[in-house]
mmCIF file of C-alpha atoms in Angstrom:
data_model
loop_
_atom_site.group_PDB
_atom_site.id
_atom_site.type_symbol
_atom_site.label_atom_id
_atom_site.label_comp_id
_atom_site.label_asym_id
_atom_site.label_seq_id
_atom_site.Cartn_x
_atom_site.Cartn_y
_atom_site.Cartn_z
ATOM 1 C CA ALA P 1 151.261 123.851 98.344
ATOM 2 C CA GLN P 2 147.543 123.300 98.415
ATOM 3 C CA SER P 3 145.608 122.112 101.443
ATOM 4 C CA VAL P 4 142.003 121.447 102.357
ATOM 5 C CA THR P 5 140.329 121.837 105.743
ATOM 6 C CA GLN P 6 136.948 120.355 106.497
ATOM 7 C CA LEU P 7 135.845 122.116 109.620
ATOM 8 C CA ASP P 8 133.536 119.444 111.020
ATOM 9 C CA SER P 9 134.458 115.789 111.407
ATOM 10 C CA GLN P 10 130.852 114.798 112.150
ATOM 11 C CA VAL P 11 127.527 116.486 111.470
ATOM 12 C CA PRO P 12 124.365 114.965 112.993
ATOM 13 C CA VAL P 13 121.073 116.236 111.597
ATOM 14 C CA PHE P 14 117.410 115.235 111.584
ATOM 15 C CA GLU P 15 115.683 114.109 108.420
ATOM 16 C CA GLU P 16 114.229 116.964 106.319
ATOM 17 C CA ALA P 17 116.427 119.550 108.069
ATOM 18 C CA PRO P 18 118.926 121.674 106.128
ATOM 19 C CA VAL P 19 122.628 120.935 106.333
ATOM 20 C CA GLU P 20 125.905 122.663 105.518
ATOM 21 C CA LEU P 21 129.267 120.882 105.341
ATOM 22 C CA ARG P 22 132.109 123.337 105.471
ATOM 23 C CA CYS P 23 135.278 123.283 103.384
ATOM 24 C CA ASN P 24 138.114 125.783 103.214
ATOM 25 C CA TYR P 25 141.173 125.508 101.005
ATOM 26 C CA SER P 26 144.489 127.252 100.646
ATOM 27 C CA SER P 27 146.268 127.787 97.348
ATOM 28 C CA SER P 28 148.229 130.577 95.754
ATOM 29 C CA VAL P 29 147.202 129.524 92.250
ATOM 30 C CA SER P 30 144.009 128.673 90.413
ATOM 31 C CA VAL P 31 142.362 125.401 91.453
ATOM 32 C CA TYR P 32 139.469 123.113 90.687
ATOM 33 C CA LEU P 33 137.231 122.136 93.612
ATOM 34 C CA PHE P 34 135.319 118.922 94.154
ATOM 35 C CA TRP P 35 132.969 117.235 96.584
ATOM 36 C CA TYR P 36 132.940 113.442 96.721
ATOM 37 C CA VAL P 37 130.619 111.139 98.687
ATOM 38 C CA GLN P 38 131.563 107.764 100.143
ATOM 39 C CA TYR P 39 129.072 105.160 101.381
ATOM 40 C CA PRO P 40 130.328 102.475 103.808
ATOM 41 C CA ASN P 41 132.957 100.137 102.359
ATOM 42 C CA GLN P 42 132.730 101.709 98.943
ATOM 43 C CA GLY P 43 134.841 103.963 96.770
ATOM 44 C CA LEU P 44 134.267 107.673 96.311
ATOM 45 C CA GLN P 45 131.690 109.064 93.923
ATOM 46 C CA LEU P 46 131.865 112.537 92.445
ATOM 47 C CA LEU P 47 129.054 114.703 93.807
ATOM 48 C CA LEU P 48 129.824 118.024 92.143
ATOM 49 C CA LYS P 49 132.699 120.162 90.962
ATOM 50 C CA TYR P 50 133.662 123.766 90.354
ATOM 51 C CA LEU P 51 135.976 124.480 87.441
ATOM 52 C CA SER P 52 135.130 128.022 86.373
ATOM 53 C CA GLY P 53 132.160 130.243 85.570
ATOM 54 C CA SER P 54 129.126 130.332 87.848
ATOM 55 C CA THR P 55 130.172 130.079 91.471
ATOM 56 C CA LEU P 56 127.108 128.011 92.410
ATOM 57 C CA VAL P 57 127.194 124.387 91.286
ATOM 58 C CA GLU P 58 124.520 121.766 91.783
ATOM 59 C CA SER P 59 124.287 117.991 91.862
ATOM 60 C CA ILE P 60 121.424 115.850 90.590
ATOM 61 C CA ASN P 61 120.358 114.805 94.108
ATOM 62 C CA GLY P 62 119.735 118.256 95.557
ATOM 63 C CA PHE P 63 123.156 119.215 96.912
ATOM 64 C CA GLU P 64 124.774 122.488 95.943
ATOM 65 C CA ALA P 65 128.096 124.175 96.674
ATOM 66 C CA GLU P 66 129.210 127.748 96.311
ATOM 67 C CA PHE P 67 132.744 128.807 95.463
ATOM 68 C CA ASN P 68 133.768 131.872 97.440
ATOM 69 C CA LYS P 69 137.165 133.077 96.281
ATOM 70 C CA SER P 70 137.569 135.814 98.868
ATOM 71 C CA GLN P 71 136.923 133.391 101.721
ATOM 72 C CA THR P 72 138.619 130.445 99.947
ATOM 73 C CA SER P 73 135.618 128.297 100.746
ATOM 74 C CA PHE P 74 133.514 125.697 98.946
ATOM 75 C CA HIS P 75 130.758 124.770 101.400
ATOM 76 C CA LEU P 76 128.269 122.017 100.537
ATOM 77 C CA ARG P 77 124.575 122.535 101.312
ATOM 78 C CA LYS P 78 121.280 120.735 101.026
ATOM 79 C CA PRO P 79 117.967 122.328 102.033
ATOM 80 C CA SER P 80 116.332 119.066 103.162
ATOM 81 C CA VAL P 81 118.273 115.867 103.855
ATOM 82 C CA HIS P 82 117.118 112.254 103.664
ATOM 83 C CA ILE P 83 118.187 109.181 105.577
ATOM 84 C CA SER P 84 119.896 108.000 102.394
ATOM 85 C CA ASP P 85 122.261 110.999 102.512
ATOM 86 C CA THR P 86 124.051 109.427 105.474
ATOM 87 C CA ALA P 87 127.638 109.010 104.266
ATOM 88 C CA GLU P 88 131.097 110.527 104.457
ATOM 89 C CA TYR P 89 131.743 113.598 102.341
ATOM 90 C CA PHE P 90 135.149 114.693 101.113
ATOM 91 C CA CYS P 91 136.167 118.070 99.771
ATOM 92 C CA ALA P 92 139.123 118.060 97.368
ATOM 93 C CA VAL P 93 141.247 120.544 95.450
ATOM 94 C CA GLU P 94 143.293 120.100 92.290
ATOM 95 C CA LEU P 95 145.569 122.516 90.527
ATOM 96 C CA SER P 96 143.830 123.671 87.360
ATOM 97 C CA GLY P 97 145.319 122.554 84.073
ATOM 98 C CA GLY P 98 144.998 118.807 84.290
ATOM 99 C CA TYR P 99 147.207 115.859 85.271
ATOM 100 C CA ASN P 100 147.479 117.136 88.795
ATOM 101 C CA LYS P 101 146.999 115.437 92.132
ATOM 102 C CA LEU P 102 143.793 115.679 94.098
ATOM 103 C CA ILE P 103 144.351 116.839 97.661
ATOM 104 C CA PHE P 104 141.600 115.712 100.027
ATOM 105 C CA GLY P 105 140.249 117.024 103.271
ATOM 106 C CA ALA P 106 139.864 114.690 106.242
ATOM 107 C CA GLY P 107 136.184 114.124 105.528
ATOM 108 C CA THR P 108 132.893 114.944 107.261
ATOM 109 C CA ARG P 109 130.587 112.182 108.390
ATOM 110 C CA LEU P 110 126.969 113.202 107.862
ATOM 111 C CA ALA P 111 124.540 111.246 110.019
ATOM 112 C CA VAL P 112 120.859 111.792 109.233
ATOM 113 C CA HIS P 113 118.472 110.690 111.992
ATOM 114 C CA PRO P 114 114.730 110.015 111.668
ATOM 115 C CA ASP Z 1 130.155 99.721 81.239
ATOM 116 C CA GLY Z 2 133.529 101.326 81.851
ATOM 117 C CA GLY Z 3 134.990 101.552 85.285
ATOM 118 C CA ILE Z 4 137.737 100.609 87.717
ATOM 119 C CA THR Z 5 137.947 97.174 89.272
ATOM 120 C CA GLN Z 6 139.856 96.569 92.485
ATOM 121 C CA SER Z 7 140.417 93.075 93.745
ATOM 122 C CA PRO Z 8 140.092 91.494 96.139
ATOM 123 C CA LYS Z 9 137.569 93.447 98.223
ATOM 124 C CA TYR Z 10 138.950 92.011 101.490
ATOM 125 C CA LEU Z 11 142.472 90.735 102.040
ATOM 126 C CA PHE Z 12 144.091 89.184 105.096
ATOM 127 C CA ARG Z 13 147.827 88.668 105.390
ATOM 128 C CA LYS Z 14 150.292 87.700 108.055
ATOM 129 C CA GLU Z 15 152.767 90.251 109.288
ATOM 130 C CA GLY Z 16 155.984 90.241 107.269
ATOM 131 C CA GLN Z 17 154.419 89.075 104.008
ATOM 132 C CA ASN Z 18 154.292 91.136 100.852
ATOM 133 C CA VAL Z 19 150.871 91.494 99.245
ATOM 134 C CA THR Z 20 149.768 92.886 95.872
ATOM 135 C CA LEU Z 21 146.496 94.748 95.327
ATOM 136 C CA SER Z 22 145.047 94.749 91.838
ATOM 137 C CA CYS Z 23 143.608 97.776 89.999
ATOM 138 C CA GLU Z 24 142.310 97.558 86.431
ATOM 139 C CA GLN Z 25 140.495 100.231 84.414
ATOM 140 C CA ASN Z 26 138.803 100.135 81.006
ATOM 141 C CA LEU Z 27 138.164 103.881 80.766
ATOM 142 C CA ASN Z 28 141.218 104.550 78.587
ATOM 143 C CA HIS Z 29 142.449 106.959 81.243
ATOM 144 C CA ASP Z 30 146.095 107.985 81.146
ATOM 145 C CA ALA Z 31 146.575 108.713 84.840
ATOM 146 C CA MET Z 32 146.135 106.313 87.766
ATOM 147 C CA TYR Z 33 146.499 106.800 91.511
ATOM 148 C CA TRP Z 34 146.672 104.849 94.760
ATOM 149 C CA TYR Z 35 145.322 106.315 97.994
ATOM 150 C CA ARG Z 36 145.290 104.990 101.508
ATOM 151 C CA GLN Z 37 142.347 105.779 103.778
ATOM 152 C CA ASP Z 38 142.476 105.648 107.569
ATOM 153 C CA PRO Z 39 139.661 106.770 109.899
ATOM 154 C CA GLY Z 40 139.742 110.504 110.537
ATOM 155 C CA GLN Z 41 142.657 111.117 108.167
ATOM 156 C CA GLY Z 42 140.989 111.370 104.804
ATOM 157 C CA LEU Z 43 142.824 110.025 101.775
ATOM 158 C CA ARG Z 44 146.586 110.120 101.452
ATOM 159 C CA LEU Z 45 148.360 109.662 98.124
ATOM 160 C CA ILE Z 46 150.754 106.702 97.907
ATOM 161 C CA TYR Z 47 151.816 106.634 94.240
ATOM 162 C CA TYR Z 48 150.568 107.980 90.947
ATOM 163 C CA SER Z 49 151.273 107.391 87.278
ATOM 164 C CA GLN Z 50 150.525 109.747 84.424
ATOM 165 C CA ILE Z 51 151.700 107.486 81.573
ATOM 166 C CA VAL Z 52 152.736 103.885 81.031
ATOM 167 C CA ASN Z 53 156.158 102.915 82.398
ATOM 168 C CA ASP Z 54 156.330 106.016 84.577
ATOM 169 C CA PHE Z 55 155.193 106.689 88.148
ATOM 170 C CA GLN Z 56 155.927 109.081 91.003
ATOM 171 C CA LYS Z 57 155.895 108.833 94.776
ATOM 172 C CA GLY Z 58 153.091 110.477 96.631
ATOM 173 C CA ASP Z 59 153.074 111.648 100.235
ATOM 174 C CA ILE Z 60 153.365 108.247 101.920
ATOM 175 C CA ALA Z 61 155.261 105.981 99.478
ATOM 176 C CA GLU Z 62 157.553 104.306 102.026
ATOM 177 C CA GLY Z 63 156.879 100.590 102.243
ATOM 178 C CA TYR Z 64 154.942 100.455 98.977
ATOM 179 C CA SER Z 65 155.858 99.752 95.350
ATOM 180 C CA VAL Z 66 153.983 99.973 92.040
ATOM 181 C CA SER Z 67 154.371 99.179 88.362
ATOM 182 C CA ARG Z 68 152.669 100.523 85.236
ATOM 183 C CA GLU Z 69 153.446 98.138 82.409
ATOM 184 C CA LYS Z 70 150.027 98.535 80.770
ATOM 185 C CA LYS Z 71 147.728 101.523 80.518
ATOM 186 C CA GLU Z 72 144.878 99.529 82.065
ATOM 187 C CA SER Z 73 146.702 98.209 85.116
ATOM 188 C CA PHE Z 74 148.383 99.776 88.157
ATOM 189 C CA PRO Z 75 149.050 97.141 90.855
ATOM 190 C CA LEU Z 76 150.198 98.162 94.334
ATOM 191 C CA THR Z 77 152.499 95.974 96.438
ATOM 192 C CA VAL Z 78 152.454 96.460 100.186
ATOM 193 C CA THR Z 79 155.837 95.267 101.380
ATOM 194 C CA SER Z 80 156.955 94.027 104.767
ATOM 195 C CA ALA Z 81 158.693 97.382 105.244
ATOM 196 C CA GLN Z 82 155.327 99.139 105.642
ATOM 197 C CA LYS Z 83 154.994 99.561 109.424
ATOM 198 C CA ASN Z 84 151.227 99.814 109.645
ATOM 199 C CA PRO Z 85 149.661 98.330 106.511
ATOM 200 C CA THR Z 86 146.147 97.681 107.802
ATOM 201 C CA ALA Z 87 143.946 100.205 105.953
ATOM 202 C CA PHE Z 88 141.423 100.737 103.162
ATOM 203 C CA TYR Z 89 143.159 101.190 99.797
ATOM 204 C CA LEU Z 90 141.543 103.088 96.933
ATOM 205 C CA CYS Z 91 142.622 103.165 93.305
ATOM 206 C CA ALA Z 92 141.548 105.968 90.976
ATOM 207 C CA SER Z 93 142.058 107.075 87.405
ATOM 208 C CA SER Z 94 141.616 110.289 85.441
ATOM 209 C CA ARG Z 95 141.741 111.576 81.892
ATOM 210 C CA GLY Z 96 144.147 114.263 82.984
ATOM 211 C CA ASP Z 97 141.777 117.129 82.280
ATOM 212 C CA ASP Z 98 139.064 118.722 84.395
ATOM 213 C CA TYR Z 99 136.729 115.780 84.836
ATOM 214 C CA GLY Z 100 138.003 114.680 88.214
ATOM 215 C CA TYR Z 101 138.815 111.149 89.266
ATOM 216 C CA THR Z 102 136.950 107.857 88.953
ATOM 217 C CA PHE Z 103 137.437 105.599 91.967
ATOM 218 C CA GLY Z 104 137.369 101.847 92.414
ATOM 219 C CA SER Z 105 135.386 100.255 95.239
ATOM 220 C CA GLY Z 106 138.473 99.703 97.372
ATOM 221 C CA THR Z 107 140.391 96.866 99.031
ATOM 222 C CA ARG Z 108 140.374 96.487 102.796
ATOM 223 C CA LEU Z 109 143.703 95.015 103.873
ATOM 224 C CA THR Z 110 144.078 93.535 107.337
ATOM 225 C CA VAL Z 111 147.457 92.359 108.539
ATOM 226 C CA VAL Z 112 147.424 89.995 111.498
#
């Protein structure tokens, strides 16, 4: 069975500082990896995903994540955060091939302070 | 614009009453899902459906029921058998390939 571990439940950071949100997964078969973002009282929005190919994937708002197969990790990074990045971030894994369930981590709350 | 609509956004019910949460999508997605979200626990899968007239239990199906009579609709009923129903409920849909899920904006259910 697949599982996802987000190593930090909360990450406080000052505006314009870099940030890394950590995600490790376990699976014996090939998977797709996702990061979703959730703003208060809203649904989840897809931030970025890794399916295959280049191990570094980027989002349109400056986040990036790197798939590391040997360490079974998919950490999310941003070199300079903004107040508007304050939200909860979820890492998720899905068996490759389609029509499979997304398994979510417990989430990391990113709090950006001025 | 295509998307998923969950209604209502907030719902209050008395203990012991059944309540049905609505989820409608116009994305022509085959698969639909219901998740429950509690603080510090992430999202847990309640039920999912890959085609019309078929659905499977997720990890926490006890006390919940669903139907999938139309491709666009996947309502969730929270029954009186659910011991702790107060939570944020999220509906999602997918094409069944590698594009990930599209989520609704959620329904916050409070049982008093």
